[in-house]
């Protein structure tokens, strides 16, 4: 078990101005976790910022949107996502997401190795 006060920021991405655009808090920083679990994180994407399109090989990734509004690139198909949306990107496919709202876009990111 990890209590919220014990969660740590494991990664940040910066935009071209050097401002932080993405905050990630590790939700799986515990001993004996499944070796196929690469990432289980709470992500916060600032307004106007995006995670650029990228392709996954040897792993799949899902997002569960907690709040905010985003434009999700599902292997080239653009889809609006909001609270409650679940996405899935299998190995060999790609995705990206942009915050198109005025508030933070919050989601859970889960990456599982094949």
Coordinates of N, CA and C in Angstrom, one line a residue:
X1 N 0.8 -1.2 0.0 CA 0.0 0.0 0.0 C 0.9 1.2 0.0
X2 N 0.5 2.2 -0.8 CA 1.2 3.5 -0.8 C 0.1 4.6 -0.4
X3 N 0.4 5.3 0.6 CA -0.5 6.4 1.0 C -0.2 7.7 0.2
X4 N -1.1 8.5 -0.1 CA -0.9 9.7 -0.9 C 0.2 10.5 -0.5
X5 N 0.5 10.7 0.7 CA 1.6 11.5 1.2 C 2.9 10.9 0.9
X6 N 3.0 9.6 0.5 CA 4.2 8.9 0.2 C 4.5 8.8 -1.3
X7 N 3.5 9.2 -2.1 CA 3.7 9.2 -3.5 C 4.8 10.3 -3.9
X8 N 5.6 9.9 -4.8 CA 6.6 10.9 -5.3 C 6.5 11.1 -6.8
X9 N 6.9 12.3 -7.1 CA 6.9 12.7 -8.5 C 8.1 12.0 -9.2
X10 N 7.9 11.1 -10.2 CA 8.9 10.4 -10.8 C 9.5 11.0 -12.1
X11 N 8.7 11.9 -12.7 CA 9.1 12.4 -14.0 C 8.4 13.7 -14.3
X12 N 9.0 14.6 -14.9 CA 8.4 15.8 -15.4 C 8.9 15.9 -16.9
X13 N 8.0 16.5 -17.7 CA 8.4 16.8 -19.1 C 8.3 18.3 -19.2
X14 N 9.2 19.0 -19.9 CA 9.2 20.4 -20.1 C 8.8 20.7 -21.5
X15 N 8.1 21.8 -21.7 CA 7.8 22.3 -23.0 C 9.0 23.1 -23.6
X16 N 8.8 23.6 -24.8 CA 9.9 24.3 -25.4 C 10.3 25.6 -24.7
X17 N 9.5 26.1 -23.8 CA 9.9 27.3 -23.0 C 10.6 26.9 -21.7
X18 N 10.6 25.6 -21.4 CA 11.2 25.2 -20.2 C 10.3 25.1 -19.0
X19 N 9.0 25.4 -19.3 CA 8.0 25.2 -18.2 C 7.6 23.8 -18.1
X20 N 7.2 23.3 -16.9 CA 6.8 22.0 -16.7 C 5.4 21.8 -17.4
X21 N 5.2 20.8 -18.2 CA 4.0 20.6 -18.9 C 3.3 19.3 -18.4
X22 N 4.0 18.4 -17.8 CA 3.4 17.1 -17.4 C 4.1 16.7 -16.0
X23 N 3.2 16.4 -15.1 CA 3.6 15.9 -13.8 C 3.2 14.4 -13.7
X24 N 4.1 13.6 -13.2 CA 3.7 12.1 -13.0 C 4.0 11.8 -11.6
X25 N 3.1 11.1 -10.9 CA 3.3 10.6 -9.6 C 3.2 9.1 -9.7
X26 N 4.2 8.4 -9.3 CA 4.3 6.9 -9.3 C 3.3 6.3 -8.3
X27 N 2.4 5.5 -8.8 CA 1.4 4.8 -8.0 C 1.8 3.3 -7.7
X28 N 3.0 2.9 -8.2 CA 3.4 1.5 -8.1 C 4.8 1.4 -7.6
X29 N 5.2 2.3 -6.7 CA 6.5 2.2 -6.2 C 6.5 1.3 -4.9
X30 N 6.3 0.1 -5.1 CA 6.3 -0.9 -4.0 C 7.0 -2.1 -4.4
X31 N 7.5 -2.8 -3.3 CA 8.3 -4.0 -3.5 C 7.4 -5.1 -4.1
X32 N 8.0 -6.0 -4.8 CA 7.4 -7.2 -5.4 C 6.2 -6.9 -6.3
X33 N 6.3 -5.8 -7.0 CA 5.3 -5.5 -8.0 C 5.5 -6.4 -9.2
X34 N 4.4 -6.7 -10.0 CA 4.5 -7.5 -11.1 C 5.6 -7.0 -12.1
X35 N 6.5 -7.8 -12.6 CA 7.6 -7.4 -13.5 C 7.1 -6.9 -14.8
X36 N 5.8 -7.2 -15.2 CA 5.3 -6.7 -16.4 C 4.7 -5.3 -16.3
X37 N 4.6 -4.8 -15.1 CA 4.1 -3.4 -14.9 C 5.2 -2.4 -15.0
X38 N 5.2 -1.7 -16.1 CA 6.2 -0.6 -16.3 C 5.9 0.7 -15.7
X39 N 4.6 1.1 -15.9 CA 4.2 2.4 -15.3 C 2.7 2.3 -14.8
X40 N 2.5 2.8 -13.7 CA 1.1 3.0 -13.1 C 1.2 4.4 -12.4
X41 N 0.7 5.4 -13.1 CA 1.0 6.8 -12.6 C -0.2 7.7 -12.7
X42 N -0.3 8.7 -11.8 CA -1.2 9.7 -11.9 C -0.5 10.9 -12.7
X43 N -1.2 11.3 -13.8 CA -0.6 12.3 -14.7 C -1.4 13.5 -14.6
X44 N -0.7 14.7 -14.6 CA -1.4 16.0 -14.7 C -0.7 16.8 -15.9
X45 N -1.6 17.1 -16.9 CA -1.1 17.8 -18.0 C -1.7 19.2 -18.0
X46 N -0.8 20.2 -18.1 CA -1.3 21.6 -18.0 C -2.1 22.0 -19.2
X47 N -2.9 23.1 -19.1 CA -3.7 23.6 -20.2 C -2.8 24.0 -21.4
X48 N -3.2 23.5 -22.5 CA -2.5 23.8 -23.8 C -1.3 22.9 -24.1
X49 N -0.9 22.1 -23.1 CA 0.2 21.2 -23.3 C -0.2 19.9 -23.8
X50 N 0.8 19.1 -24.3 CA 0.5 17.8 -24.9 C 1.6 16.8 -24.7
X51 N 1.2 15.6 -24.7 CA 2.1 14.5 -24.8 C 2.1 14.1 -26.3
X52 N 3.3 14.3 -26.9 CA 3.3 14.1 -28.4 C 3.0 12.7 -28.8
X53 N 2.6 12.5 -30.0 CA 2.3 11.2 -30.6 C 3.5 10.3 -30.5
X54 N 3.4 9.1 -30.0 CA 4.5 8.1 -30.0 C 3.9 6.7 -30.1
X55 N 4.8 5.8 -30.5 CA 4.4 4.5 -30.8 C 4.9 3.5 -29.7
X56 N 4.1 2.6 -29.3 CA 4.6 1.6 -28.3 C 5.0 0.3 -28.9
X57 N 6.1 -0.2 -28.6 CA 6.6 -1.5 -29.0 C 6.8 -2.4 -27.8
X58 N 6.3 -3.6 -27.8 CA 6.5 -4.5 -26.7 C 5.8 -4.2 -25.4
X59 N 4.8 -3.3 -25.5 CA 4.0 -2.9 -24.4 C 2.7 -2.2 -24.8
X60 N 1.8 -2.1 -23.9 CA 0.5 -1.4 -24.2 C 0.3 -0.4 -23.1
X61 N -0.4 0.7 -23.5 CA -0.7 1.8 -22.5 C -2.2 2.1 -22.6
X62 N -2.7 2.3 -21.4 CA -4.1 2.8 -21.2 C -4.1 4.0 -20.4
X63 N -5.1 4.9 -20.7 CA -5.3 6.1 -19.9 C -6.7 6.0 -19.3
X64 N -6.9 6.5 -18.1 CA -8.2 6.7 -17.5 C -8.3 8.1 -17.1
X65 N -9.2 8.9 -17.8 CA -9.3 10.3 -17.5 C -10.1 10.6 -16.3
X66 N -9.5 11.3 -15.4 CA -10.1 11.7 -14.1 C -10.8 13.0 -14.2
X67 N -10.2 14.0 -14.9 CA -10.9 15.3 -15.0 C -10.2 16.1 -16.1
X68 N -10.9 17.1 -16.6 CA -10.4 18.0 -17.6 C -10.9 17.5 -19.0
X69 N -10.4 18.1 -20.0 CA -10.8 17.9 -21.4 C -9.6 17.8 -22.3
X70 N -9.5 16.7 -23.1 CA -8.4 16.5 -23.9 C -8.7 16.1 -25.3
X71 N -7.8 16.2 -26.2 CA -7.9 15.7 -27.6 C -6.9 14.6 -27.7
X72 N -7.4 13.4 -27.9 CA -6.6 12.2 -27.9 C -6.4 11.7 -29.3
X73 N -5.1 11.5 -29.6 CA -4.7 11.0 -31.0 C -4.6 9.5 -30.9
X74 N -5.6 8.8 -31.4 CA -5.7 7.4 -31.4 C -5.2 6.8 -32.7
X75 N -3.9 6.7 -32.8 CA -3.3 6.2 -34.0 C -3.7 7.0 -35.3
X76 N -3.8 8.3 -35.1 CA -4.2 9.2 -36.2 C -5.6 9.6 -36.2
X77 N -6.5 9.0 -35.4 CA -7.9 9.4 -35.3 C -8.0 10.3 -34.0
X78 N -8.4 11.6 -34.2 CA -8.6 12.5 -33.1 C -9.9 12.4 -32.4
X79 N -9.9 12.2 -31.1 CA -11.1 11.9 -30.3 C -11.0 12.8 -29.1
X80 N -12.1 13.5 -28.8 CA -12.2 14.3 -27.5 C -12.4 13.3 -26.4
X81 N -11.7 13.6 -25.3 CA -11.8 12.7 -24.1 C -12.1 13.6 -22.9
X82 N -12.9 13.1 -22.0 CA -13.3 13.8 -20.7 C -13.4 12.8 -19.6
X83 N -13.8 13.2 -18.4 CA -13.8 12.4 -17.2 C -14.5 11.1 -17.6
X84 N -13.9 10.0 -17.2 CA -14.5 8.6 -17.3 C -14.0 7.9 -18.6
X85 N -13.4 8.6 -19.5 CA -12.9 8.0 -20.7 C -11.7 7.1 -20.5
X86 N -11.8 5.9 -21.1 CA -10.7 4.9 -21.0 C -10.1 4.7 -22.4
X87 N -8.8 4.8 -22.6 CA -8.2 4.6 -23.8 C -7.3 3.4 -23.8
X88 N -7.0 2.8 -24.9 CA -6.1 1.6 -25.0 C -5.2 1.7 -26.2
X89 N -3.9 1.6 -26.1 CA -3.0 1.6 -27.2 C -2.2 0.3 -27.1
X90 N -2.4 -0.6 -28.0 CA -1.7 -1.9 -28.0 C -0.3 -1.7 -28.6
X91 N 0.6 -2.7 -28.4 CA 1.9 -2.7 -28.9 C 1.8 -2.6 -30.5
X92 N 2.7 -1.7 -31.0 CA 2.7 -1.5 -32.5 C 1.8 -0.4 -32.9
X93 N 1.0 0.2 -32.0 CA 0.2 1.4 -32.3 C 0.7 2.6 -31.5
X94 N 0.1 3.7 -31.9 CA 0.6 5.0 -31.3 C -0.5 5.8 -30.8
X95 N -0.2 6.8 -29.9 CA -1.1 7.7 -29.4 C -0.4 9.0 -28.9
X96 N -1.2 10.0 -28.6 CA -0.8 11.2 -28.0 C -2.0 11.9 -27.3
X97 N -1.8 12.9 -26.5 CA -3.0 13.6 -25.9 C -2.6 15.0 -25.7
X98 N -3.6 15.9 -25.9 CA -3.4 17.4 -25.7 C -4.5 17.9 -24.8
X99 N -4.1 18.7 -23.8 CA -5.1 19.3 -22.9 C -5.7 20.5 -23.7
X100 N -7.0 20.4 -24.0 CA -7.7 21.5 -24.8 C -8.7 22.3 -23.9
X101 N -8.6 22.0 -22.6 CA -9.4 22.7 -21.6 C -8.7 23.8 -20.9
X102 N -9.4 24.6 -20.1 CA -8.8 25.7 -19.3 C -8.2 25.2 -18.0
X103 N -8.5 24.0 -17.6 CA -8.0 23.4 -16.3 C -7.1 22.3 -16.6
X104 N -6.4 21.8 -15.6 CA -5.5 20.6 -15.7 C -6.3 19.4 -16.3
X105 N -5.6 18.6 -17.1 CA -6.2 17.3 -17.5 C -5.5 16.3 -16.7
X106 N -6.3 15.6 -15.9 CA -5.7 14.5 -15.0 C -6.1 13.2 -15.5
X107 N -5.2 12.2 -15.5 CA -5.5 10.9 -15.9 C -4.5 9.9 -15.3
X108 N -5.0 8.6 -15.2 CA -4.1 7.5 -14.8 C -3.5 6.9 -16.0
X109 N -2.2 6.7 -16.0 CA -1.5 6.1 -17.1 C -1.0 4.7 -16.6
X110 N -1.3 3.7 -17.4 CA -0.9 2.3 -17.1 C -0.2 1.7 -18.3
X111 N 1.1 1.3 -18.1 CA 1.8 0.7 -19.2 C 2.2 -0.7 -18.7
X112 N 1.8 -1.7 -19.5 CA 2.1 -3.1 -19.2 C 2.9 -3.7 -20.3
X113 N 4.0 -4.4 -20.0 CA 4.9 -5.0 -20.9 C 4.2 -6.3 -21.5
X114 N 4.5 -6.6 -22.8 CA 3.9 -7.8 -23.4 C 4.5 -9.0 -22.8

